Tab-separated table of C-alpha atoms in Angstrom:
chain	number	residue	atom	x	y	z
A	28	UNK	CA	47.821	91.461	225.720
A	29	UNK	CA	44.170	91.979	224.006
A	30	UNK	CA	43.681	95.317	225.820
A	31	UNK	CA	45.427	97.420	228.216
A	32	UNK	CA	43.205	97.381	231.539
A	33	UNK	CA	43.140	99.886	234.428
A	34	UNK	CA	43.609	97.750	237.526
A	35	UNK	CA	43.548	98.869	241.487
A	36	UNK	CA	44.931	96.757	243.793
A	37	UNK	CA	43.742	97.357	247.407
A	38	UNK	CA	46.394	96.049	249.811
A	39	UNK	CA	47.526	96.187	253.917
A	40	UNK	CA	50.838	96.025	253.022
A	41	UNK	CA	53.538	97.009	250.371
A	42	UNK	CA	57.093	97.124	250.386
A	43	UNK	CA	58.751	99.253	250.673
A	44	UNK	CA	56.474	101.326	252.769
A	45	UNK	CA	54.945	98.670	255.041
A	46	UNK	CA	55.402	95.240	255.658
A	47	UNK	CA	54.195	92.248	258.053
A	48	UNK	CA	54.602	89.373	255.733
A	49	UNK	CA	55.038	87.991	251.933
A	50	UNK	CA	51.987	89.779	251.454
A	51	UNK	CA	54.076	92.903	250.893
A	52	UNK	CA	56.231	91.114	248.660
A	53	UNK	CA	53.855	89.548	246.329
A	54	UNK	CA	51.374	93.056	245.617
A	55	UNK	CA	54.172	95.265	244.408
A	56	UNK	CA	56.101	92.234	242.074
A	57	UNK	CA	53.114	91.789	240.514
A	58	UNK	CA	51.732	95.111	240.066
A	59	UNK	CA	55.155	95.962	238.372
A	60	UNK	CA	54.751	93.214	236.020
A	61	UNK	CA	51.511	94.105	234.967
A	62	UNK	CA	52.702	97.623	234.305
A	63	UNK	CA	55.336	96.443	232.199
A	64	UNK	CA	52.485	94.504	230.350
A	65	UNK	CA	51.198	97.894	229.093
A	66	UNK	CA	48.787	98.323	231.977
A	67	UNK	CA	47.846	100.991	234.199
A	68	UNK	CA	48.249	99.842	237.669
A	69	UNK	CA	47.550	101.628	241.098
A	70	UNK	CA	47.978	100.463	244.479
A	71	UNK	CA	45.879	101.959	247.621
A	72	UNK	CA	47.046	101.199	251.134
A	73	UNK	CA	46.876	102.842	254.624
A	74	UNK	CA	49.416	105.673	255.588
A	75	UNK	CA	50.419	104.130	258.695
A	76	UNK	CA	52.151	106.486	260.923
A	77	UNK	CA	55.542	105.156	260.252
A	78	UNK	CA	55.431	105.849	256.794
A	79	UNK	CA	56.860	109.203	256.322
A	80	UNK	CA	54.618	111.509	254.654
A	81	UNK	CA	57.529	114.064	253.937
A	82	UNK	CA	58.645	111.867	251.265
A	83	UNK	CA	55.020	111.521	249.694
A	84	UNK	CA	53.069	114.009	247.360
A	85	UNK	CA	49.988	114.976	248.915
A	86	UNK	CA	46.632	115.388	246.898
A	87	UNK	CA	44.988	118.945	246.961
A	88	UNK	CA	41.996	117.870	247.835
A	89	UNK	CA	40.470	115.495	250.867
A	90	UNK	CA	38.612	112.486	250.012
A	91	UNK	CA	35.289	111.870	251.523
A	92	UNK	CA	34.220	108.547	253.395
A	93	UNK	CA	30.939	107.307	254.328
A	94	UNK	CA	30.962	106.277	257.931
A	95	UNK	CA	28.175	105.187	260.612
A	96	UNK	CA	27.631	109.044	261.240
A	97	UNK	CA	27.835	110.842	258.025
A	98	UNK	CA	31.124	111.644	256.016
A	99	UNK	CA	34.817	111.721	257.525
A	100	UNK	CA	37.447	112.967	255.563
A	101	UNK	CA	40.531	111.485	254.996
A	102	UNK	CA	43.994	112.776	253.482
A	103	UNK	CA	45.486	111.060	250.378
A	104	UNK	CA	49.299	111.103	249.440
A	105	UNK	CA	51.002	109.209	246.660
A	106	UNK	CA	54.510	107.909	245.603
A	107	UNK	CA	55.922	105.785	242.550
A	108	UNK	CA	56.895	102.551	243.303
A	109	UNK	CA	60.541	102.243	242.905
A	110	UNK	CA	60.838	104.903	240.040
A	111	UNK	CA	58.221	102.635	238.138
A	112	UNK	CA	55.087	104.006	236.737
A	113	UNK	CA	53.040	102.065	239.322
A	114	UNK	CA	51.441	104.859	241.825
A	115	UNK	CA	51.161	103.709	245.488
A	116	UNK	CA	48.134	105.758	247.027
A	117	UNK	CA	47.861	106.416	250.873
A	118	UNK	CA	44.757	107.083	252.758
A	119	UNK	CA	45.448	109.054	256.086
A	120	UNK	CA	43.381	109.081	258.845
A	121	UNK	CA	45.068	109.439	262.161
A	122	UNK	CA	42.443	107.761	264.331
A	123	UNK	CA	42.632	104.510	262.648
A	124	UNK	CA	46.299	104.130	261.176
A	125	UNK	CA	48.237	106.367	263.321
A	126	UNK	CA	49.707	103.562	265.464
A	127	UNK	CA	52.430	101.287	266.384
A	128	UNK	CA	51.781	98.324	263.953
A	129	UNK	CA	49.642	96.984	260.658
A	130	UNK	CA	47.200	94.784	262.441
A	131	UNK	CA	48.582	94.819	266.348
A	132	UNK	CA	50.550	96.509	268.423
A	133	UNK	CA	53.802	94.567	269.302
A	134	UNK	CA	52.817	91.502	271.407
A	135	UNK	CA	49.037	91.656	270.538
A	136	UNK	CA	47.036	89.740	268.617
A	137	UNK	CA	44.744	92.229	266.901
A	138	UNK	CA	43.685	96.022	267.058
A	139	UNK	CA	40.035	95.956	268.184
A	140	UNK	CA	38.549	98.090	265.742
A	141	UNK	CA	40.365	96.149	262.903
A	142	UNK	CA	36.989	95.734	261.134
A	143	UNK	CA	36.477	99.341	260.949
A	144	UNK	CA	40.032	100.252	260.180
A	145	UNK	CA	39.569	97.763	256.761
A	146	UNK	CA	36.457	98.615	256.077
A	147	UNK	CA	37.439	102.496	255.791
A	148	UNK	CA	40.158	101.566	253.606
A	149	UNK	CA	37.918	99.438	251.370
A	150	UNK	CA	35.358	102.438	250.981
A	151	UNK	CA	38.223	104.878	250.589
A	152	UNK	CA	39.332	103.035	247.642
A	153	UNK	CA	36.220	103.981	245.663
A	154	UNK	CA	36.331	107.543	247.012
A	155	UNK	CA	39.714	107.920	246.043
A	156	UNK	CA	39.130	106.619	242.315
A	157	UNK	CA	36.263	109.137	242.147
A	158	UNK	CA	38.565	112.277	243.205
A	159	UNK	CA	41.461	111.137	240.879
A	160	UNK	CA	39.117	110.816	238.066
A	161	UNK	CA	40.296	107.242	237.397
A	162	UNK	CA	37.765	103.959	237.388
A	163	UNK	CA	39.370	101.046	237.305
A	164	UNK	CA	38.479	98.285	234.695
A	165	UNK	CA	39.591	95.335	237.836
A	166	UNK	CA	39.506	96.084	241.389
A	167	UNK	CA	41.846	93.670	242.917
A	168	UNK	CA	41.668	92.805	246.701
A	169	UNK	CA	44.372	91.125	248.551
A	170	UNK	CA	43.237	88.762	251.626
A	171	UNK	CA	41.024	89.639	254.382
A	172	UNK	CA	41.998	93.347	254.776
A	173	UNK	CA	40.574	94.390	251.157
A	174	UNK	CA	37.812	91.464	251.219
A	175	UNK	CA	35.010	94.067	251.706
A	176	UNK	CA	35.290	95.593	248.647
A	177	UNK	CA	34.387	92.775	246.247
A	178	UNK	CA	30.899	93.185	248.006
A	179	UNK	CA	31.197	96.819	247.783
A	180	UNK	CA	30.947	96.507	243.998
A	181	UNK	CA	27.500	94.449	244.161
A	182	UNK	CA	26.141	96.279	246.662
A	183	UNK	CA	26.600	99.991	247.542
A	184	UNK	CA	28.632	100.481	244.423
A	185	UNK	CA	26.449	98.242	241.972
A	186	UNK	CA	25.670	101.327	240.134
A	187	UNK	CA	27.022	104.521	239.151
A	188	UNK	CA	30.866	104.704	238.184
A	189	UNK	CA	31.937	101.445	239.087
A	190	UNK	CA	29.075	99.304	237.701
A	191	UNK	CA	31.497	98.130	235.108
A	192	UNK	CA	34.161	97.327	237.025
A	193	UNK	CA	34.943	93.297	237.779
A	194	UNK	CA	36.190	92.331	241.227
A	195	UNK	CA	39.347	90.050	241.731
A	196	UNK	CA	40.049	88.369	245.255
A	197	UNK	CA	43.330	87.028	246.006
A	198	UNK	CA	43.635	84.374	248.882
A	199	UNK	CA	46.969	84.708	250.392
A	200	UNK	CA	46.284	82.525	253.634
A	201	UNK	CA	42.511	81.229	254.288
A	202	UNK	CA	43.704	80.494	257.631
A	203	UNK	CA	43.539	84.308	258.209
A	204	UNK	CA	39.731	85.314	257.464
A	205	UNK	CA	38.823	88.790	259.208
A	206	UNK	CA	36.702	87.388	261.970
A	207	UNK	CA	34.633	89.456	263.932
A	208	UNK	CA	31.529	89.907	265.990
A	209	UNK	CA	28.267	90.321	264.555
A	210	UNK	CA	27.514	93.798	265.551
A	211	UNK	CA	30.558	95.210	263.831
A	212	UNK	CA	28.755	94.305	260.673
A	213	UNK	CA	27.630	98.020	260.092
A	214	UNK	CA	30.989	99.424	259.786
A	215	UNK	CA	30.966	98.125	255.987
A	216	UNK	CA	28.132	100.362	255.115
A	217	UNK	CA	25.871	97.723	253.450
A	218	UNK	CA	22.551	96.424	254.143
A	219	UNK	CA	21.965	94.125	256.719
A	220	UNK	CA	20.413	91.480	254.102
A	221	UNK	CA	23.877	91.020	253.089
A	222	UNK	CA	24.980	89.558	256.495
A	223	UNK	CA	21.637	87.599	257.196
A	224	UNK	CA	21.492	85.968	253.633
A	225	UNK	CA	25.139	84.498	254.143
A	226	UNK	CA	27.567	86.469	252.327
A	227	UNK	CA	29.290	87.539	255.641
A	228	UNK	CA	27.270	85.575	258.361
A	229	UNK	CA	29.562	82.357	259.370
A	230	UNK	CA	28.480	80.935	262.638
A	231	UNK	CA	27.282	84.034	264.156
A	232	UNK	CA	30.389	86.184	263.499
A	233	UNK	CA	31.275	88.574	260.449
A	234	UNK	CA	33.582	86.840	258.022
A	235	UNK	CA	35.402	89.533	255.786
A	236	UNK	CA	36.636	86.806	253.289
A	237	UNK	CA	33.286	84.852	253.046
A	238	UNK	CA	31.957	88.219	251.917
A	239	UNK	CA	34.612	88.244	248.868
A	240	UNK	CA	34.508	84.664	248.247
A	241	UNK	CA	30.552	85.047	247.339
A	242	UNK	CA	30.963	88.125	245.452
A	243	UNK	CA	34.186	88.204	243.791
A	244	UNK	CA	34.149	87.765	239.736
A	245	UNK	CA	37.069	85.606	240.065
A	246	UNK	CA	38.957	84.207	242.791
A	247	UNK	CA	42.700	83.403	242.859
A	248	UNK	CA	45.593	81.833	245.483
A	249	UNK	CA	48.934	82.185	245.279
A	250	UNK	CA	49.995	78.124	244.256
A	251	UNK	CA	48.362	75.333	242.303
A	252	UNK	CA	48.974	72.718	244.951
A	253	UNK	CA	47.012	75.409	247.259
A	254	UNK	CA	43.926	76.016	245.252
A	255	UNK	CA	43.214	72.176	245.486
A	256	UNK	CA	43.962	71.958	249.400
A	257	UNK	CA	41.697	74.923	250.384
A	258	UNK	CA	38.856	72.838	248.832
A	259	UNK	CA	39.197	70.136	251.730
A	260	UNK	CA	38.117	69.999	255.095
A	261	UNK	CA	41.856	69.760	256.440
A	262	UNK	CA	42.773	72.981	254.651
A	263	UNK	CA	39.911	75.001	253.965
A	264	UNK	CA	39.532	76.562	257.567
A	265	UNK	CA	35.599	76.466	256.878
A	266	UNK	CA	35.491	77.969	253.457
A	267	UNK	CA	35.647	74.396	251.736
A	268	UNK	CA	32.221	74.243	251.121
A	269	UNK	CA	32.113	77.999	249.352
A	270	UNK	CA	35.513	77.211	247.259
A	271	UNK	CA	34.470	73.918	245.822
A	272	UNK	CA	31.072	75.293	244.824
A	273	UNK	CA	33.259	78.213	243.283
A	274	UNK	CA	35.781	76.007	241.571
A	275	UNK	CA	35.054	77.303	238.179
A	276	UNK	CA	36.347	80.502	239.480
A	277	UNK	CA	39.212	79.636	241.475
A	278	UNK	CA	42.525	79.543	240.048
A	279	UNK	CA	46.079	79.036	241.541
A	280	UNK	CA	48.635	81.223	240.229
A	281	UNK	CA	52.547	80.596	242.037
A	282	UNK	CA	53.739	83.534	243.217
A	283	UNK	CA	56.835	84.589	241.731
A	284	UNK	CA	59.972	86.519	243.203
A	285	UNK	CA	61.720	89.581	242.575
A	286	UNK	CA	64.975	88.178	240.780
A	287	UNK	CA	66.319	91.779	241.093
A	288	UNK	CA	66.131	92.148	244.944
A	289	UNK	CA	67.157	88.506	245.428
A	290	UNK	CA	69.947	88.051	243.058
A	291	UNK	CA	73.364	86.828	245.146
A	292	UNK	CA	75.534	88.065	242.252
A	293	UNK	CA	74.603	91.792	242.803
A	294	UNK	CA	73.005	91.525	246.220
A	295	UNK	CA	74.805	94.622	248.178
A	296	UNK	CA	73.466	93.447	251.551
A	297	UNK	CA	75.804	90.424	251.448
A	298	UNK	CA	79.543	90.200	252.576
A	299	UNK	CA	80.316	88.790	249.318
A	300	UNK	CA	78.765	88.229	246.130
A	301	UNK	CA	78.339	85.251	244.344
A	302	UNK	CA	76.930	83.222	241.632
A	303	UNK	CA	76.256	79.489	240.147
A	304	UNK	CA	79.629	79.628	238.895
A	305	UNK	CA	81.384	80.921	241.943
A	306	UNK	CA	79.705	79.242	244.761
A	307	UNK	CA	83.057	79.325	246.665
A	308	UNK	CA	82.549	82.801	247.644
A	309	UNK	CA	79.391	81.809	249.359
A	310	UNK	CA	81.089	80.806	252.051
A	311	UNK	CA	82.157	84.191	253.031
A	312	UNK	CA	78.261	85.125	254.012
A	313	UNK	CA	78.406	82.003	256.161
A	314	UNK	CA	81.438	83.392	257.882
A	315	UNK	CA	80.328	86.799	258.227
A	316	UNK	CA	76.746	85.472	259.421
A	317	UNK	CA	78.441	83.128	262.161
A	318	UNK	CA	80.835	86.549	263.294
A	319	UNK	CA	77.829	89.212	263.410
A	320	UNK	CA	75.806	86.614	265.484
A	321	UNK	CA	78.602	85.352	267.957
A	322	UNK	CA	78.423	81.838	266.779
A	323	UNK	CA	81.447	79.725	266.469
A	324	UNK	CA	83.105	80.731	263.293
A	325	UNK	CA	83.705	77.255	261.574
A	326	UNK	CA	82.471	76.664	258.144
A	327	UNK	CA	82.418	72.611	258.917
A	328	UNK	CA	79.224	73.235	260.952
A	329	UNK	CA	76.023	73.192	258.665
A	330	UNK	CA	74.010	76.327	259.339
A	331	UNK	CA	70.271	76.190	259.032
A	332	UNK	CA	68.503	79.444	258.935
A	333	UNK	CA	64.650	80.053	259.705
A	334	UNK	CA	63.313	83.378	258.469
A	335	UNK	CA	59.663	83.479	259.795
A	336	UNK	CA	56.562	84.189	261.661
A	337	UNK	CA	56.963	82.749	264.898
A	338	UNK	CA	53.378	81.230	264.644
A	339	UNK	CA	51.665	77.693	265.432
A	340	UNK	CA	51.229	77.634	261.306
A	341	UNK	CA	54.971	77.559	260.588
A	342	UNK	CA	55.131	74.617	262.653
A	343	UNK	CA	56.878	76.278	265.656
A	344	UNK	CA	54.704	73.924	267.963
A	345	UNK	CA	56.245	70.931	266.714
A	346	UNK	CA	59.545	72.613	266.552
A	347	UNK	CA	59.827	74.699	269.615
A	348	UNK	CA	56.937	73.715	272.078
A	349	UNK	CA	58.018	73.393	275.569
A	350	UNK	CA	58.727	69.336	276.110
A	351	UNK	CA	57.173	68.915	272.890
A	352	UNK	CA	58.924	70.261	270.020
A	353	UNK	CA	62.215	68.968	268.290
A	354	UNK	CA	64.575	71.637	268.507
A	355	UNK	CA	66.591	70.813	271.851
A	356	UNK	CA	67.213	67.243	270.286
A	357	UNK	CA	68.602	68.957	266.924
A	358	UNK	CA	70.861	71.543	268.864
A	359	UNK	CA	72.046	69.158	271.471
A	360	UNK	CA	72.311	65.920	268.606
A	361	UNK	CA	73.698	67.288	265.405
A	362	UNK	CA	76.451	69.459	264.581
A	363	UNK	CA	74.706	72.467	263.252
A	364	UNK	CA	73.848	76.222	264.195
A	365	UNK	CA	70.425	77.610	263.886
A	366	UNK	CA	69.685	80.807	263.376
A	367	UNK	CA	66.060	82.222	263.281
A	368	UNK	CA	64.801	85.413	262.429
A	369	UNK	CA	61.161	86.679	262.896
A	370	UNK	CA	58.783	87.679	265.699
A	371	UNK	CA	55.244	86.352	266.084
A	372	UNK	CA	53.067	84.749	269.118
A	373	UNK	CA	54.545	85.211	272.546
A	374	UNK	CA	55.030	81.807	274.132
A	375	UNK	CA	57.136	81.269	270.555
A	376	UNK	CA	59.408	84.310	271.227
A	377	UNK	CA	59.672	83.431	274.851
A	378	UNK	CA	60.678	79.604	274.472
A	379	UNK	CA	63.253	80.515	271.788
A	380	UNK	CA	64.601	83.310	273.879
A	381	UNK	CA	65.045	80.534	276.603
A	382	UNK	CA	66.494	77.858	274.318
A	383	UNK	CA	69.165	80.263	273.065
A	384	UNK	CA	70.494	80.562	276.737
A	385	UNK	CA	70.686	77.217	276.863
A	386	UNK	CA	72.391	76.090	273.857
A	387	UNK	CA	75.499	78.052	272.308
A	388	UNK	CA	74.753	76.827	268.661
A	389	UNK	CA	71.115	78.831	268.307
A	390	UNK	CA	70.648	82.198	267.573
A	391	UNK	CA	67.491	84.361	267.595
A	392	UNK	CA	66.935	88.068	266.500
A	393	UNK	CA	63.241	89.082	267.491
A	394	UNK	CA	62.835	91.908	264.611
A	395	UNK	CA	62.230	92.462	261.287
A	396	UNK	CA	65.553	93.057	259.340
A	397	UNK	CA	66.157	92.939	255.851
A	398	UNK	CA	69.565	93.484	255.642
A	399	UNK	CA	70.171	90.282	258.024
A	400	UNK	CA	67.550	88.376	255.967
A	401	UNK	CA	69.612	88.494	252.765
A	402	UNK	CA	72.536	87.581	254.622
A	403	UNK	CA	70.925	84.550	256.203
A	404	UNK	CA	69.738	83.314	252.957
A	405	UNK	CA	73.033	83.911	251.531
A	406	UNK	CA	75.183	82.415	254.672
A	407	UNK	CA	73.272	79.371	255.331
A	408	UNK	CA	73.537	75.894	254.328
A	409	UNK	CA	70.138	74.912	254.679
A	410	UNK	CA	66.584	76.499	255.334
A	411	UNK	CA	64.216	75.188	257.428
A	412	UNK	CA	60.449	75.576	256.823
A	413	UNK	CA	58.234	73.149	259.078
A	414	UNK	CA	55.086	74.787	257.979
A	415	UNK	CA	51.824	72.737	258.601
A	416	UNK	CA	50.621	74.572	255.677
A	417	UNK	CA	51.945	76.973	253.491
A	418	UNK	CA	49.883	78.565	250.471
A	419	UNK	CA	53.060	79.298	248.616
A	420	UNK	CA	56.011	80.659	250.456
A	421	UNK	CA	58.889	83.134	249.104
A	422	UNK	CA	61.572	82.468	251.545
A	423	UNK	CA	62.281	79.076	250.053
A	424	UNK	CA	62.402	80.655	246.642
A	425	UNK	CA	64.665	82.812	247.990
A	426	UNK	CA	66.808	80.205	249.530
A	427	UNK	CA	67.126	78.286	246.228
A	428	UNK	CA	68.257	81.038	244.325
A	429	UNK	CA	71.334	81.601	247.044
A	430	UNK	CA	71.974	77.872	247.061
A	431	UNK	CA	70.831	77.355	250.501
A	432	UNK	CA	68.795	73.882	250.381
A	433	UNK	CA	65.328	73.780	251.713
A	434	UNK	CA	63.876	71.678	254.120
A	435	UNK	CA	60.199	71.902	253.801
A	436	UNK	CA	56.887	70.135	254.865
A	437	UNK	CA	55.674	69.432	251.322
A	438	UNK	CA	52.297	71.254	251.311
A	439	UNK	CA	50.894	74.337	249.090
A	440	UNK	CA	53.751	76.061	247.065
A	441	UNK	CA	56.290	74.328	249.337
A	442	UNK	CA	55.577	70.761	247.143
A	443	UNK	CA	55.268	72.929	243.721
A	444	UNK	CA	58.803	74.671	244.322
A	445	UNK	CA	60.943	72.310	245.896
A	446	UNK	CA	61.846	68.455	244.676
A	447	UNK	CA	62.630	65.925	247.318
A	448	UNK	CA	65.964	64.299	247.453
A	449	UNK	CA	64.322	60.499	248.530
A	450	UNK	CA	61.682	61.071	245.449
A	451	UNK	CA	63.999	62.929	242.792
A	452	UNK	CA	67.565	61.816	243.835
A	453	UNK	CA	68.469	63.112	240.494
A	454	UNK	CA	67.016	66.503	239.978
A	455	UNK	CA	66.548	67.140	243.885
A	456	UNK	CA	66.441	70.604	245.078
A	457	UNK	CA	65.406	70.428	248.859
A	458	UNK	CA	64.719	67.804	251.336
A	459	UNK	CA	60.916	67.104	252.380
A	460	UNK	CA	59.538	66.866	255.943
A	461	UNK	CA	57.386	63.657	256.439
A	462	UNK	CA	53.507	64.417	256.603
A	463	UNK	CA	52.120	65.113	258.870
A	464	UNK	CA	54.858	67.452	260.528
A	465	UNK	CA	55.438	65.982	263.641
A	466	UNK	CA	58.790	66.677	266.000
A	467	UNK	CA	60.037	63.201	265.079
A	468	UNK	CA	59.598	64.213	261.488
A	469	UNK	CA	61.482	67.605	261.954
A	470	UNK	CA	64.281	65.607	263.503
A	471	UNK	CA	64.381	62.951	260.869
A	472	UNK	CA	64.871	65.362	258.223
A	473	UNK	CA	67.252	67.497	259.756
A	474	UNK	CA	68.886	64.387	260.029
A	475	UNK	CA	68.766	63.491	256.471
A	476	UNK	CA	70.254	67.349	255.940
A	477	UNK	CA	73.296	66.897	258.070
A	478	UNK	CA	73.883	63.080	256.517
A	479	UNK	CA	74.041	65.270	253.153
A	480	UNK	CA	76.291	67.892	254.732
A	481	UNK	CA	78.590	65.400	256.133
A	482	UNK	CA	78.974	63.672	252.995
A	483	UNK	CA	78.902	66.919	250.992
A	484	UNK	CA	80.443	67.198	247.567
A	485	UNK	CA	79.168	66.139	244.891
A	486	UNK	CA	75.729	65.728	246.095
A	487	UNK	CA	74.961	68.790	247.853
A	488	UNK	CA	76.949	70.825	245.335
A	489	UNK	CA	74.776	69.330	242.516
A	490	UNK	CA	71.617	70.106	244.581
A	491	UNK	CA	72.941	73.902	245.308
A	492	UNK	CA	73.345	74.309	241.382
A	493	UNK	CA	70.163	73.193	240.251
A	494	UNK	CA	68.424	75.232	242.718
A	495	UNK	CA	70.390	78.131	241.888
A	496	UNK	CA	69.208	77.585	238.134
A	497	UNK	CA	65.478	77.513	239.087
A	498	UNK	CA	63.587	80.487	238.091
A	499	UNK	CA	59.712	81.465	239.249
A	500	UNK	CA	59.151	84.195	236.985
A	501	UNK	CA	56.302	87.326	237.690
A	502	UNK	CA	56.387	87.372	234.038
A	503	UNK	CA	54.254	84.000	233.739
A	504	UNK	CA	52.188	84.472	236.765
A	505	UNK	CA	51.226	88.176	235.554
A	506	UNK	CA	49.964	86.276	232.062
A	507	UNK	CA	47.758	84.158	234.243
A	508	UNK	CA	46.298	87.028	236.411
A	509	UNK	CA	45.588	88.894	233.263
A	510	UNK	CA	43.250	86.020	231.747
A	511	UNK	CA	41.431	85.985	235.181
A	512	UNK	CA	41.153	89.791	234.513
A	513	UNK	CA	39.362	89.603	231.380
A	514	UNK	CA	37.412	86.587	232.342
A	515	UNK	CA	35.760	88.577	235.451
A	516	UNK	CA	35.219	91.504	232.991
A	517	UNK	CA	33.558	89.420	230.328
A	518	UNK	CA	31.452	88.043	233.043
A	519	UNK	CA	30.682	91.544	234.320
A	520	UNK	CA	30.035	93.214	231.531
A	521	UNK	CA	28.088	90.495	229.831
A	522	UNK	CA	25.620	90.687	233.017
A	523	UNK	CA	25.282	94.545	232.292
């Protein structure tokens, strides 16, 4: 490490406090690894009402945030991240964050004032740093809710305390950009020229992510393959032109995974611990999973697990859409049991619930359940991810570590982490779904998995052992982030 940096991460999610998706896992894991490398890393996020403030330390003073009609005062709380020296700060403003949900109420698509909610968070980040008398070298914004911080650095914060701070922006999923009506632009507190000259204007709408791509000193995304994919029309969601233009600033860095939290040898959430040298003990978790969910307790049936947001991007149209998806055929034709854990689009939840009443070999849990997610990873024989695109994915990494063979569509990070049985028969760790993802291609990939399962040992066991020995370390990924922090800082201070 050439120098110790002060790094502020702005995020809408962070475990163990608030989680809607993989972003919540990535931010604290990266922060902890950077702190181990000697950097001073802090995270700021909203205090959603479900985060118990009795366990947090309250700052003696409130912070002031500029809003349309003057200044608003917000509370600021803090906590250490898992007994590390990474501090997490929480912005409390009940009118915006005192709700049942992070981005939306259950069953809804989004809160109508999300532009205001997350503009407020980004502005609060600067105010909190001032109040703490701690000015970061790097401000790292994660995904669309934290995108405005990049433009604020070059606009309202261009001079003064943050004039030498660099901005780094990470795209976790370019399909979610923060699109709002143009008339909501004033909530950002920036001059209209920022909208009209193209930083934020996208087909007449306000686009948070586009503003970040125009202003960030460096841009990262969560796998090398995805960094290339998002520069194409098929995967760029309208941002492909800007991302191609910004290629020199765009880096794909594969997410790591937390090998302490996800370790089958020590995982306290399992029915029985196991490792690559005691794979036979994995069966106890399969039997426990079957029993808990009311499935036939039968170790000779292949269990296929799915832990996912139940949304179109994850391939659920092709898997489960009425009269179209392949799930009914899979359940009827193959000696398998399917376990699905997650929440998402209403149509998908309803259709999966309907199918679970028809097929006794399908069990659906519409919830976020950390304990059950660990048991599914340990108790399943295969893990299905038919995503239309997948920036990185973490659940396939968890599956690999738990000796559960992934069945994946080879896009983004899925292609970067899983080797296909047909392409790499001697080094395979999973099974690919042929692209493009279609109901028939999902069906055929499951057929391949079932065939492998029925034949079993030694091919299946060899794949398990190779999978469990893989490591996707945050140590290496954090070194790559350190490089782009220093690059962005060098560029910013060279301009000063």
